[in-house]
Structures are given as C-alpha cells and as structure tokens.
Coordinates of C-alpha atoms in Angstrom, one line a residue:
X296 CA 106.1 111.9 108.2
X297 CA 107.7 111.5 104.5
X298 CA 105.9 108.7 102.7
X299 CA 108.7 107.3 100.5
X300 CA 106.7 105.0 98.8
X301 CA 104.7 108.1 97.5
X302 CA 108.3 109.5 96.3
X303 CA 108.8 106.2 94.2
X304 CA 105.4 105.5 93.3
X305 CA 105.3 102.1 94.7
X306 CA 102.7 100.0 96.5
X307 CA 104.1 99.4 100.0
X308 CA 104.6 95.1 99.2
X309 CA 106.6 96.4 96.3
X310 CA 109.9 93.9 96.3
X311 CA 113.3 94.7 96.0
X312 CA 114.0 94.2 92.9
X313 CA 110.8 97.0 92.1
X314 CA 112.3 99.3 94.4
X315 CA 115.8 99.3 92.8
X316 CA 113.8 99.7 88.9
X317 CA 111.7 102.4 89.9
X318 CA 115.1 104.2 91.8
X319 CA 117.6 103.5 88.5
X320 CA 114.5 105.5 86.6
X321 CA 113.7 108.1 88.6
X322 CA 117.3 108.9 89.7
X323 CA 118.4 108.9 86.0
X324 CA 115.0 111.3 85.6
X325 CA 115.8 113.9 87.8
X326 CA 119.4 113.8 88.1
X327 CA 120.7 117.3 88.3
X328 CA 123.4 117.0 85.6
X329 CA 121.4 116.0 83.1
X330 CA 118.5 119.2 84.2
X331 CA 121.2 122.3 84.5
X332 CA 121.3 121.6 87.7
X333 CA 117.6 123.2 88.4
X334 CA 116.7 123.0 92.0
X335 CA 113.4 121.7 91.3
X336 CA 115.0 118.2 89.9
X337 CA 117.8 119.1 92.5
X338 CA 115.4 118.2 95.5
X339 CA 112.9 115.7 93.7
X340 CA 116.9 113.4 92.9
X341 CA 117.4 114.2 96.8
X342 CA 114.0 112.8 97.9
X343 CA 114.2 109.7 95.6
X344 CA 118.0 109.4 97.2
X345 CA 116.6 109.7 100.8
X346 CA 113.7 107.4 99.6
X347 CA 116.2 104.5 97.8
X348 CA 118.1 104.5 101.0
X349 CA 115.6 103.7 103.4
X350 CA 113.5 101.3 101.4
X351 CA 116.9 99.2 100.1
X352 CA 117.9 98.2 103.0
X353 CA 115.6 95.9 104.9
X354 CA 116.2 96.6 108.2
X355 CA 115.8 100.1 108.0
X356 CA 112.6 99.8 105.8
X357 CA 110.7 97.3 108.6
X358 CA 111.4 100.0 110.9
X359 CA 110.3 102.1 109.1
X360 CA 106.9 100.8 108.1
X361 CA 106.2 100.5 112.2
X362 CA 106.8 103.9 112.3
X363 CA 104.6 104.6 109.6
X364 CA 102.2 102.6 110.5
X365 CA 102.2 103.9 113.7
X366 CA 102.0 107.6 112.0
X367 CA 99.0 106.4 110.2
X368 CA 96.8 105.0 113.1
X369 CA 97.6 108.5 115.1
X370 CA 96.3 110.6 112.5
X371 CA 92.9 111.8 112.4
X372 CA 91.7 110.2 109.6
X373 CA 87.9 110.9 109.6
X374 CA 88.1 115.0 109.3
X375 CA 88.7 115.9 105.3
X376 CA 91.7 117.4 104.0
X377 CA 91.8 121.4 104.4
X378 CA 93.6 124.3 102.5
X379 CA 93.9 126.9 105.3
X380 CA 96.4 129.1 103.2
X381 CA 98.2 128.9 99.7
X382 CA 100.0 132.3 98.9
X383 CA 102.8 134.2 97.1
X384 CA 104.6 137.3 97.1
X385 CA 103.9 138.3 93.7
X386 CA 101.8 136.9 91.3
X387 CA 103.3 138.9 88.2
X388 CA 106.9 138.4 87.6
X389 CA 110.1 138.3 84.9
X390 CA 111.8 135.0 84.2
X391 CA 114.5 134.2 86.9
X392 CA 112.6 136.7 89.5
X393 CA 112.7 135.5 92.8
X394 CA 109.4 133.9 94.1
X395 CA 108.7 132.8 97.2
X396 CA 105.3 130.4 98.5
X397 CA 104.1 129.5 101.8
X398 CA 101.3 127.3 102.0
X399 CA 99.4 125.2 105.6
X400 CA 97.3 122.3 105.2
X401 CA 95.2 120.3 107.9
X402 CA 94.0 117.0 108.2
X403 CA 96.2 115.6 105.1
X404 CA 98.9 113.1 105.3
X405 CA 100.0 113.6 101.6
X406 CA 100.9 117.0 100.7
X407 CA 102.3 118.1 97.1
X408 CA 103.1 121.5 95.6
X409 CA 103.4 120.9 91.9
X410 CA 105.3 121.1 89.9
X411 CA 108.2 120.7 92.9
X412 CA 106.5 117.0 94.2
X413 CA 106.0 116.1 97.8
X414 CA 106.2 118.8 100.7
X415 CA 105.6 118.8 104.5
X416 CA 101.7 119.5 105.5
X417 CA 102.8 123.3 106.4
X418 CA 106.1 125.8 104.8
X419 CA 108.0 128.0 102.5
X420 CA 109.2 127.5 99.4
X421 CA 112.1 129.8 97.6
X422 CA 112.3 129.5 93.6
X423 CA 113.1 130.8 90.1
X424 CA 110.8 130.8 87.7
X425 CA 112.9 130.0 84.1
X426 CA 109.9 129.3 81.5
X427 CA 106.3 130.5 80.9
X428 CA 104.2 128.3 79.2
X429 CA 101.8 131.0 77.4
X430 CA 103.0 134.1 79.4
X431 CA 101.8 132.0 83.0
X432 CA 103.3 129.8 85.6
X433 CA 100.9 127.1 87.2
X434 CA 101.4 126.0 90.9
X435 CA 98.9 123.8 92.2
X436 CA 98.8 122.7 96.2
X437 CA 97.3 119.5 96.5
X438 CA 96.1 118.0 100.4
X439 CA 95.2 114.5 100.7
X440 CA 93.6 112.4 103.5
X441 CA 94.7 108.9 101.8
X442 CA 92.3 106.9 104.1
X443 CA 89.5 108.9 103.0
X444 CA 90.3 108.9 99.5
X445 CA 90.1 112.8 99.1
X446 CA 91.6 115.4 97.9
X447 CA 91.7 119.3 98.1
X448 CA 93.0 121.6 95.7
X449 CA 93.8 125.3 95.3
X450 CA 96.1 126.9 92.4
X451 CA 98.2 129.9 92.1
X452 CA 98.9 131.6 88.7
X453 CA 101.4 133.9 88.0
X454 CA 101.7 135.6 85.1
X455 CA 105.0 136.9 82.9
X456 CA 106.1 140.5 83.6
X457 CA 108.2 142.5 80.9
X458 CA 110.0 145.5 81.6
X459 CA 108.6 146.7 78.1
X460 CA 106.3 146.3 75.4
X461 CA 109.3 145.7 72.7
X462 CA 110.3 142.6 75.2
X463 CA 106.6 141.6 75.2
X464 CA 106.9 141.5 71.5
X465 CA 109.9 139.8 71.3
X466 CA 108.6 137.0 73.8
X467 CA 105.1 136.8 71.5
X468 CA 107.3 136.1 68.3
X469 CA 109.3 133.6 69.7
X470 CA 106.7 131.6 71.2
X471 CA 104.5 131.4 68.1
X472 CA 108.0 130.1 66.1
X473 CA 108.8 127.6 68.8
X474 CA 108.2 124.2 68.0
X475 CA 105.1 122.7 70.0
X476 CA 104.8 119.3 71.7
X477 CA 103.2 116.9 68.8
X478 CA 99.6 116.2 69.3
X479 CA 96.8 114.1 67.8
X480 CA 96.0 117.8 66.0
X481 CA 99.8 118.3 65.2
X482 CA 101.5 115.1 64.9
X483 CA 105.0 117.0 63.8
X484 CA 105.1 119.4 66.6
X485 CA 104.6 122.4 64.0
X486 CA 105.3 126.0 65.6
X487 CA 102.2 127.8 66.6
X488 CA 102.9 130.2 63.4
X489 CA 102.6 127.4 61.1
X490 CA 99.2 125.8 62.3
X491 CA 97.8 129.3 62.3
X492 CA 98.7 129.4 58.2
X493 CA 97.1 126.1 57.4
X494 CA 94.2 127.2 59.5
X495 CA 93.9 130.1 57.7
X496 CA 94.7 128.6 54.1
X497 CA 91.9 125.8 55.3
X498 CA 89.7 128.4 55.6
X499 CA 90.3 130.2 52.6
X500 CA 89.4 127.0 50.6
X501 CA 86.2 126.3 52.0
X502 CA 84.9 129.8 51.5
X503 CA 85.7 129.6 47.9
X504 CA 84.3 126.1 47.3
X505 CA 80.9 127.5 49.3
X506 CA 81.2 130.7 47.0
X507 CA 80.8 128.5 44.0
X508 CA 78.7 126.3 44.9
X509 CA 76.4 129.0 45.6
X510 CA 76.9 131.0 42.2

C-alpha cells in the first residue's frame, strides 16, 4: 500500500494547511514542464498529484488512514527488511540507452529506488539515462521495515559506454570545463580545469619557498 505521507514528507497529524504547502512545493518541484518533461519528475509530479488528492480531502484521507492502519497491523513487522534481488540488463551503457531494472524486496513497507522515489515492494522499471556524473550512474534500492526502524541497502552502478575513444575524449574535456556545484572548497563553482591550475600553481609556490629556505 502507497504511503502518501512518505510522498510528501509529512508526519501523519500534519494539518491541512501543511498538506497544501508541502503539495504547492513539491508539485512546482517536479512539474514536468519545467524538467523537459523527464519521466523521472514525470511520475514523482504524478505520485505527489495522487498523494494531494487523497490527503485534501477529508473524507477520503480518514478512510484512508483505516486502511492504512489496517495495512500496518497485518504486516509482519518483527522479521527485518530483505533485498532478495536488485538487477539490470546492462551495467555499461551510452547516454539515452535504454535501461531496464527489476528489483523484490521482503518484509519492507517502504520501498524506494533512487533516484526515481517511492516504488512497490517488488517490479520493473524502464528508463533513459541522460547524464553521468563522472562517467557513472548511481541507483540505490532502499527496503525499510518502519516499525523496526531499519533499513537495507544494495546499489547498482553503471558506468558510461562510448562508441570510441575520440568520444571518450570529447566527454573528458567537457566535464573538466563544466562548471561544478560551489563547495566550501570552491565557493564559485570553478570548472574542474581551473581548481586543478590553482592546485598546481599552489604547489609550485610551496616548493620554491621550501627550496629557499633550505639553500
């Protein structure tokens, strides 16, 4: 059973008025116009839609609750959480390739496959990988037993194919003159290319001030 406060992030006493914040947030978040149309925010707008609907309107949320309340008490809360399988069909592929996932938990009542959000304890998943961060692509499959408190985890990486070296290259040079998400360490987001000058400048400097002070 879906737990939509999970999907919004709210406690389950969270009030109206919280319910409709978090929704005007999220929704504006992961609203496929403003995200290309990617089915990843495609799905998470759909889930926060189903979530919004349910939740808004009273009566349909106090039936809901009994039901998963009633979900709750039937589930075997005193076995952990279990990965029994986490797989793909390739686990070296070119942007836009086709990948497809299949995963089946046990013993979990929250289930996630990141970065796509909240999925059903067992299934499939069909996507297109768009952007590598480093040359890899992280999924991680997360299985929760909430009344226990615990949590099971197993990842998949797959890394960037090229059909040859010159595109390899290519992919290298852009990726060291892209600008980088600013850090404590790089507070104006410099490109990789940059940092790796003033690192090497840096270094320069100190070797000739220990030269001298050694002559």
């Amino acid at each position: 059973m879906k737990d939509y406060y999970y999907f919004l992030g709210i406690s389950q006493d969270a009030s109206e008025e919280d319910i409709k914040k978090v929704y005007r947030k999220l929704s504006l978040k992961y609203h496929p116009d403003k995200n290309e149309n990617d089915d990843f925010f495609a799905d998470r707008f759909r889930e926060i839609q189903e979530a919004y609907e349910t939740l808004s309107d009273p009566a349909r949320r106090k039936a809901y609750d009994q039901n998963l309340e009633s979900h709750q008490k039937s589930f075997r809360y005193n076995i952990p959480p279990a990965i029994k399988t986490f797989t793909a069909n390739k686990i070296h592929a070119k942007k836009g390739e086709e990948i497809i996932i299949s995963w089946q938990t046990s013993n979990a009542d929250v289930v996630k496959v990141l970065p796509f959000g909240l999925e059903k304890p067992y299934g499939e998943r069909i996507f297109k990988i768009t952007e590598f961060k480093d040359g890899k692509f992280q999924l991680l499959l997360h299985a929760t037993n909430s009344l226990l408190h615990k949590t099971v985890v197993q990842g998949i990486t797959i890394t960037e194919a090229f059909d040859n070296d010159t595109e390899k290259f290519k992919n290298t040079v852009e990726e060291m003159f892209k600008p980088q998400p600013r850090t404590v360490a790089n507070r104006y987001g410099q490109p990789k290319i940059v940092m790796l000058i003033w690192g090497i400048i840096l270094l320069i400097i100190a070797a000739y001030v220990l030269f001298n002070n050694l002559i």
